[in-house]
């Protein structure tokens, strides 16, 4: 009897189906993974609700969703030497060409030939059995379980964002947006030695959670004009933030960051706002505030796994608010979209 490979397949906007697909045949440098937990990302929600993400990546054919995954190796290709059957792995979803100039420079996340899980036309890992190059599967130490493994991907985003912003010992950091990536940026900044972290949002419940989890200051900016909100941040913290990390996907927060950030500091854009935002670039230039983009991550998985295994992020799994079996994927997506559900990070268990 053929093995059934149940998968969550998006056919079009709001058309998400569970289908039994063929088990993928692995190549000599691939591994076959029995998937465990897979997190729902904002990009997954965007594809489901709009059929596109960031205005650039457009769904044109059925695609398996999911890119925040971990699982157990069940088969290895003939040339795989770094993994064996039974190893538990966190899957780095982006596979670059490793040959172009940008890859050779080490910034492989910007590779023009990047193949990234659940980015059209590449299938994701919200499936029972998934094939992936062994070079981009990171073995998990015994102290790191598969749920932690599924959180490595968003944690890598936070590490890359803090690296881009130059967060260091003594920095004051402003994080705009108290969602999962914002909270992870807060924790990573603290691990890097940040003197304090201010978190802004428009949701009191999320701000209360951020405060409980270590934010030094939280400010609700709903309905507050950016220059006034900036002054509130400076007054609360006693000085201007050295680094702002925008995680809300709001043009408002980019403007807020430019107003609030100390002259000579950095504003890092993690969230995706409008394609052509209206932000005060002249003010940024006058203050010599560097605006830096973030696109996924590069060389951050080992650091993420090390932070988890060393116990520096003891509250990491508290981000997981809901669990669903693979058969209830659509309900999981509806829960992620619902404000009433109070979801933070939703995990789909592919082996259930």
Coordinates of C-alpha atoms in Angstrom, one line a residue:
X1 CA 0.0 0.0 0.0
X2 CA 1.4 3.4 -0.9
X3 CA 2.2 5.8 1.9
X4 CA -0.2 8.6 2.2
X5 CA 1.4 12.0 2.4
X6 CA -1.3 14.3 3.7
X7 CA -0.5 17.9 2.9
X8 CA -2.1 21.4 3.3
X9 CA -2.3 22.8 -0.3
X10 CA -3.4 26.3 -1.1
X11 CA -5.1 26.4 -4.5
X12 CA -6.2 30.0 -4.6
X13 CA -7.2 32.8 -2.2
X14 CA -9.2 31.2 0.7
X15 CA -9.1 27.8 -1.0
X16 CA -7.0 25.6 1.3
X17 CA -7.3 21.9 0.9
X18 CA -6.0 18.7 2.5
X19 CA -4.6 16.4 -0.1
X20 CA -2.7 13.1 -0.2
X21 CA 0.3 13.8 -2.4
X22 CA 3.1 11.6 -3.6
X23 CA 6.0 11.0 -1.2
X24 CA 8.9 12.9 -2.8
X25 CA 11.9 11.0 -4.1
X26 CA 15.1 12.2 -2.6
X27 CA 18.3 13.0 -4.4
X28 CA 21.8 12.0 -3.3
X29 CA 22.3 15.1 -1.2
X30 CA 18.7 15.2 0.3
X31 CA 17.0 13.8 3.3
X32 CA 13.4 12.7 3.7
X33 CA 11.9 14.1 6.9
X34 CA 8.9 13.0 8.9
X35 CA 7.5 16.4 9.8
X36 CA 6.5 17.3 13.3
X37 CA 5.5 20.8 14.4
X38 CA 5.2 23.6 11.8
X39 CA 4.4 27.2 12.8
X40 CA 2.0 29.5 10.9
X41 CA 3.8 32.6 9.7
X42 CA 2.2 35.9 8.7
X43 CA 3.3 35.2 5.1
X44 CA 1.2 32.0 5.2
X45 CA -1.8 34.0 6.2
X46 CA -1.1 36.5 3.5
X47 CA -1.1 33.8 0.8
X48 CA -4.3 32.3 2.2
X49 CA -6.2 35.6 2.5
X50 CA -4.8 37.4 -0.6
X51 CA -3.1 34.9 -2.9
X52 CA 0.1 36.9 -2.7
X53 CA 2.7 38.2 -0.2
X54 CA 4.7 41.4 -0.1
X55 CA 3.1 42.4 -3.5
X56 CA 6.0 40.4 -5.2
X57 CA 5.3 36.7 -4.6
X58 CA 2.1 35.6 -6.3
X59 CA 0.3 32.2 -6.1
X60 CA -0.1 30.9 -9.6
X61 CA -0.5 27.2 -9.0
X62 CA -1.4 25.0 -6.0
X63 CA 1.3 25.2 -3.3
X64 CA 1.9 23.4 -0.1
X65 CA 2.1 25.9 2.7
X66 CA 4.5 26.1 5.7
X67 CA 8.2 27.0 6.3
X68 CA 8.6 27.1 10.1
X69 CA 9.2 23.4 10.6
X70 CA 11.1 20.6 12.4
X71 CA 11.0 16.9 12.1
X72 CA 12.9 13.6 12.1
X73 CA 15.1 12.2 9.3
X74 CA 13.7 8.9 8.0
X75 CA 15.8 8.5 4.8
X76 CA 19.1 9.9 3.6
X77 CA 20.7 10.4 0.2
X78 CA 23.8 8.5 -0.8
X79 CA 26.1 11.5 -0.4
X80 CA 24.7 12.8 2.9
X81 CA 27.3 12.7 5.6
X82 CA 26.1 15.2 8.2
X83 CA 22.8 13.5 9.1
X84 CA 21.5 10.0 9.8
X85 CA 18.1 8.3 10.1
X86 CA 16.6 9.3 13.5
X87 CA 18.2 12.7 13.7
X88 CA 15.9 15.5 14.7
X89 CA 16.3 18.6 12.6
X90 CA 15.2 22.2 12.3
X91 CA 14.7 23.0 8.6
X92 CA 16.2 26.1 7.1
X93 CA 13.6 26.7 4.4
X94 CA 15.7 28.8 2.0
X95 CA 18.0 27.0 -0.4
X96 CA 20.3 29.3 -2.4
X97 CA 22.4 28.5 -5.4
X98 CA 25.7 28.9 -3.5
X99 CA 27.5 29.8 -6.7
X100 CA 26.6 33.5 -7.4
X101 CA 28.5 36.5 -6.1
X102 CA 26.0 37.3 -3.3
X103 CA 26.2 33.7 -2.1
X104 CA 30.0 33.8 -2.1
X105 CA 29.9 37.0 -0.1
X106 CA 27.9 35.2 2.6
X107 CA 24.6 37.0 2.1
X108 CA 22.9 34.0 0.6
X109 CA 19.4 35.1 1.8
X110 CA 19.6 37.6 -1.1
X111 CA 20.4 35.0 -3.8
X112 CA 18.4 35.7 -6.9
X113 CA 17.9 31.9 -7.4
X114 CA 16.7 31.3 -3.9
X115 CA 14.3 28.4 -3.5
X116 CA 12.3 29.1 -0.4
X117 CA 9.6 26.9 1.1
X118 CA 6.1 28.0 0.6
X119 CA 7.1 30.9 -1.7
X120 CA 5.7 30.3 -5.2
X121 CA 6.3 28.1 -6.9
X122 CA 8.2 26.1 -4.2
X123 CA 6.2 23.8 -2.0
X124 CA 6.4 24.2 1.8
X125 CA 6.6 21.6 4.6
X126 CA 3.1 21.5 6.0
X127 CA 3.0 17.9 5.0
X128 CA 3.7 14.5 6.6
X129 CA 6.8 13.7 4.6
X130 CA 9.1 16.4 3.2
X131 CA 12.3 16.4 1.1
X132 CA 15.0 18.9 1.7
X133 CA 18.8 19.3 1.1
X134 CA 20.7 17.9 4.0
X135 CA 23.0 21.0 4.0
X136 CA 20.0 23.1 5.2
X137 CA 18.8 20.8 7.9
X138 CA 20.3 21.6 11.3
X139 CA 20.6 18.8 13.8
X140 CA 18.9 19.5 17.1
X141 CA 20.8 18.7 20.3
X142 CA 19.1 16.5 22.9
X143 CA 18.1 19.5 25.0
X144 CA 16.1 21.0 22.1
X145 CA 12.8 19.4 21.3
X146 CA 10.9 19.6 18.0
X147 CA 8.6 22.4 19.2
X148 CA 11.7 24.5 19.9
X149 CA 13.0 23.4 16.5
X150 CA 9.9 24.9 14.8
X151 CA 10.6 28.2 16.5
X152 CA 14.2 28.3 15.2
X153 CA 13.0 29.9 11.9
X154 CA 11.3 33.0 13.4
X155 CA 14.1 33.2 16.0
X156 CA 16.6 33.4 13.1
X157 CA 14.7 36.4 11.7
X158 CA 15.1 38.2 15.1
X159 CA 18.8 37.4 15.2
X160 CA 19.3 38.8 11.7
X161 CA 17.3 41.9 12.6
X162 CA 19.3 42.6 15.7
X163 CA 22.6 42.0 13.7
X164 CA 21.4 44.4 11.0
X165 CA 20.6 47.0 13.6
X166 CA 23.9 46.7 15.4
X167 CA 22.3 45.9 18.8
X168 CA 25.1 45.6 21.4
X169 CA 25.7 45.8 25.1
X170 CA 24.3 49.1 26.4
X171 CA 21.9 49.7 23.5
X172 CA 18.4 51.0 24.0
X173 CA 16.1 49.2 21.6
X174 CA 12.6 50.1 20.4
X175 CA 10.6 47.2 19.0
X176 CA 7.4 48.2 17.1
X177 CA 4.9 45.3 17.2
X178 CA 4.4 42.8 20.0
X179 CA 3.7 39.8 17.8
X180 CA 5.9 36.7 17.8
X181 CA 8.8 38.2 15.8
X182 CA 8.7 41.4 17.9
X183 CA 8.9 39.4 21.1
X184 CA 11.7 37.4 19.7
X185 CA 13.6 40.6 18.8
X186 CA 13.1 41.8 22.3
X187 CA 14.6 38.6 23.7
X188 CA 17.5 38.5 21.3
X189 CA 18.3 42.2 22.0
X190 CA 18.4 41.3 25.7
X191 CA 20.7 38.4 25.0
X192 CA 23.0 40.8 23.0
X193 CA 23.3 43.0 26.1
X194 CA 20.6 45.7 25.4
X195 CA 20.3 48.1 28.3
X196 CA 16.5 48.2 27.8
X197 CA 13.8 47.4 25.3
X198 CA 10.7 49.5 24.6
X199 CA 7.8 47.7 22.9
X200 CA 4.9 49.5 21.1
X201 CA 1.7 48.1 19.8
X202 CA -2.0 49.0 19.5
X203 CA -3.2 46.0 21.4
X204 CA -3.2 46.1 25.2
X205 CA -3.3 42.3 25.6
X206 CA -0.2 41.9 23.5
X207 CA 1.6 44.7 25.3
X208 CA 0.7 43.1 28.7
X209 CA 2.2 39.8 27.4
X210 CA 5.4 41.7 26.3
X211 CA 5.7 43.3 29.7
X212 CA 5.3 40.0 31.4
X213 CA 8.0 38.5 29.2
X214 CA 10.6 41.1 29.8
X215 CA 9.9 44.4 28.0
X216 CA 11.2 47.3 30.1
X217 CA 8.6 49.7 28.8
X218 CA 5.4 49.2 26.8
X219 CA 3.4 51.9 25.1
X220 CA 0.1 51.7 23.3
X221 CA 0.4 54.0 20.3
X222 CA -3.2 53.6 19.0
X223 CA -4.4 57.0 17.7
X224 CA -1.2 58.8 18.7
X225 CA 0.6 60.9 16.1
X226 CA 4.1 59.7 15.4
X227 CA 6.1 62.7 16.8
X228 CA 4.0 62.6 20.0
X229 CA 4.5 58.8 20.4
X230 CA 8.2 59.3 19.9
X231 CA 8.3 61.7 22.7
X232 CA 6.4 59.3 24.9
X233 CA 9.0 56.6 24.2
X234 CA 11.9 59.0 24.9
X235 CA 10.2 60.2 28.2
X236 CA 9.5 56.6 29.3
X237 CA 13.0 55.3 28.7
X238 CA 14.9 58.5 29.6
X239 CA 16.6 58.7 26.2
X240 CA 16.2 58.0 22.5
X241 CA 16.5 54.4 21.3
X242 CA 19.7 53.6 19.5
X243 CA 18.0 51.0 17.3
X244 CA 14.4 50.6 16.2
X245 CA 13.2 47.3 14.9
X246 CA 9.9 47.6 13.0
X247 CA 7.9 44.3 13.3
X248 CA 4.3 45.4 12.9
X249 CA 4.2 45.8 9.1
X250 CA 2.9 49.4 9.5
X251 CA 4.2 52.4 7.7
X252 CA 3.2 54.3 10.9
X253 CA 5.9 52.4 12.8
X254 CA 8.6 53.2 10.3
X255 CA 7.8 56.9 10.6
X256 CA 7.7 56.5 14.4
X257 CA 11.1 54.9 14.4
X258 CA 12.6 57.7 12.4
X259 CA 11.2 60.3 14.8
X260 CA 12.2 58.3 17.9
X261 CA 15.7 56.9 17.1
X262 CA 18.7 58.7 18.3
X263 CA 20.7 60.6 15.7
X264 CA 23.2 58.2 14.1
X265 CA 21.1 55.2 15.0
X266 CA 19.4 52.6 12.9
X267 CA 15.8 51.7 11.9
X268 CA 15.4 48.1 10.8
X269 CA 12.4 47.1 8.8
X270 CA 11.3 43.5 9.4
X271 CA 7.6 44.0 8.8
X272 CA 6.2 44.7 5.4
X273 CA 4.1 47.8 5.0
X274 CA 2.9 49.3 1.7
X275 CA 4.9 49.1 -1.4
X276 CA 5.6 52.8 -1.6
X277 CA 5.3 54.1 1.9
X278 CA 5.2 57.8 2.9
X279 CA 8.0 58.2 5.5
X280 CA 10.1 61.3 6.5
X281 CA 13.3 60.4 4.6
X282 CA 14.6 64.0 4.9
X283 CA 14.3 63.8 8.7
X284 CA 16.2 60.4 8.6
X285 CA 18.9 62.0 6.4
X286 CA 19.2 65.0 8.7
X287 CA 19.5 62.8 11.7
X288 CA 21.8 60.3 9.8
X289 CA 19.5 57.5 10.9
X290 CA 20.3 54.4 8.8
X291 CA 17.2 52.6 7.4
X292 CA 18.0 48.9 6.9
X293 CA 16.0 46.2 5.4
X294 CA 15.7 42.6 6.5
X295 CA 14.9 39.8 4.2
X296 CA 14.8 36.4 6.0
X297 CA 18.3 35.6 7.4
X298 CA 21.6 34.1 6.6
X299 CA 23.9 32.0 8.8
X300 CA 21.6 32.5 11.8
X301 CA 20.3 29.0 12.5
X302 CA 23.4 27.8 14.5
X303 CA 23.2 30.9 16.7
X304 CA 19.4 30.3 17.2
X305 CA 19.9 26.7 18.2
X306 CA 22.8 27.7 20.5
X307 CA 20.6 30.3 22.3
X308 CA 17.9 27.7 22.9
X309 CA 20.2 24.9 24.0
X310 CA 22.2 27.1 26.3
X311 CA 19.0 28.1 28.2
X312 CA 19.2 31.8 27.3
X313 CA 15.5 31.8 26.1
X314 CA 13.7 29.9 28.9
X315 CA 10.3 31.4 28.0
X316 CA 10.5 30.6 24.3
X317 CA 7.7 28.0 24.2
X318 CA 5.4 30.4 25.9
X319 CA 4.9 32.0 22.5
X320 CA 3.0 28.9 21.4
X321 CA -0.6 29.7 22.1
X322 CA -2.4 27.0 20.1
X323 CA -1.8 23.5 18.7
X324 CA -3.8 21.9 15.9
X325 CA -3.4 18.5 14.1
X326 CA -2.7 18.6 10.4
X327 CA -6.3 17.6 9.6
X328 CA -7.5 20.9 11.2
X329 CA -5.2 23.2 9.3
X330 CA -8.0 25.5 8.0
X331 CA -9.2 26.0 11.6
X332 CA -5.7 26.8 12.6
X333 CA -5.5 29.5 9.9
X334 CA -8.9 30.9 11.0
X335 CA -7.7 31.0 14.6
X336 CA -4.5 32.8 13.5
X337 CA -6.6 35.5 11.7
X338 CA -9.1 36.0 14.6
X339 CA -8.3 38.8 17.0
X340 CA -10.7 37.3 19.5
X341 CA -8.6 34.1 19.7
X342 CA -5.7 35.9 21.2
X343 CA -3.3 33.8 19.2
X344 CA 0.5 34.4 19.3
X345 CA 2.2 31.5 17.6
X346 CA 0.1 28.6 16.3
X347 CA 1.7 25.2 15.7
X348 CA 0.3 22.6 13.4
X349 CA 1.4 19.0 14.3
X350 CA 2.0 17.2 11.0
X351 CA 2.4 13.8 12.6
X352 CA -1.1 14.0 14.2

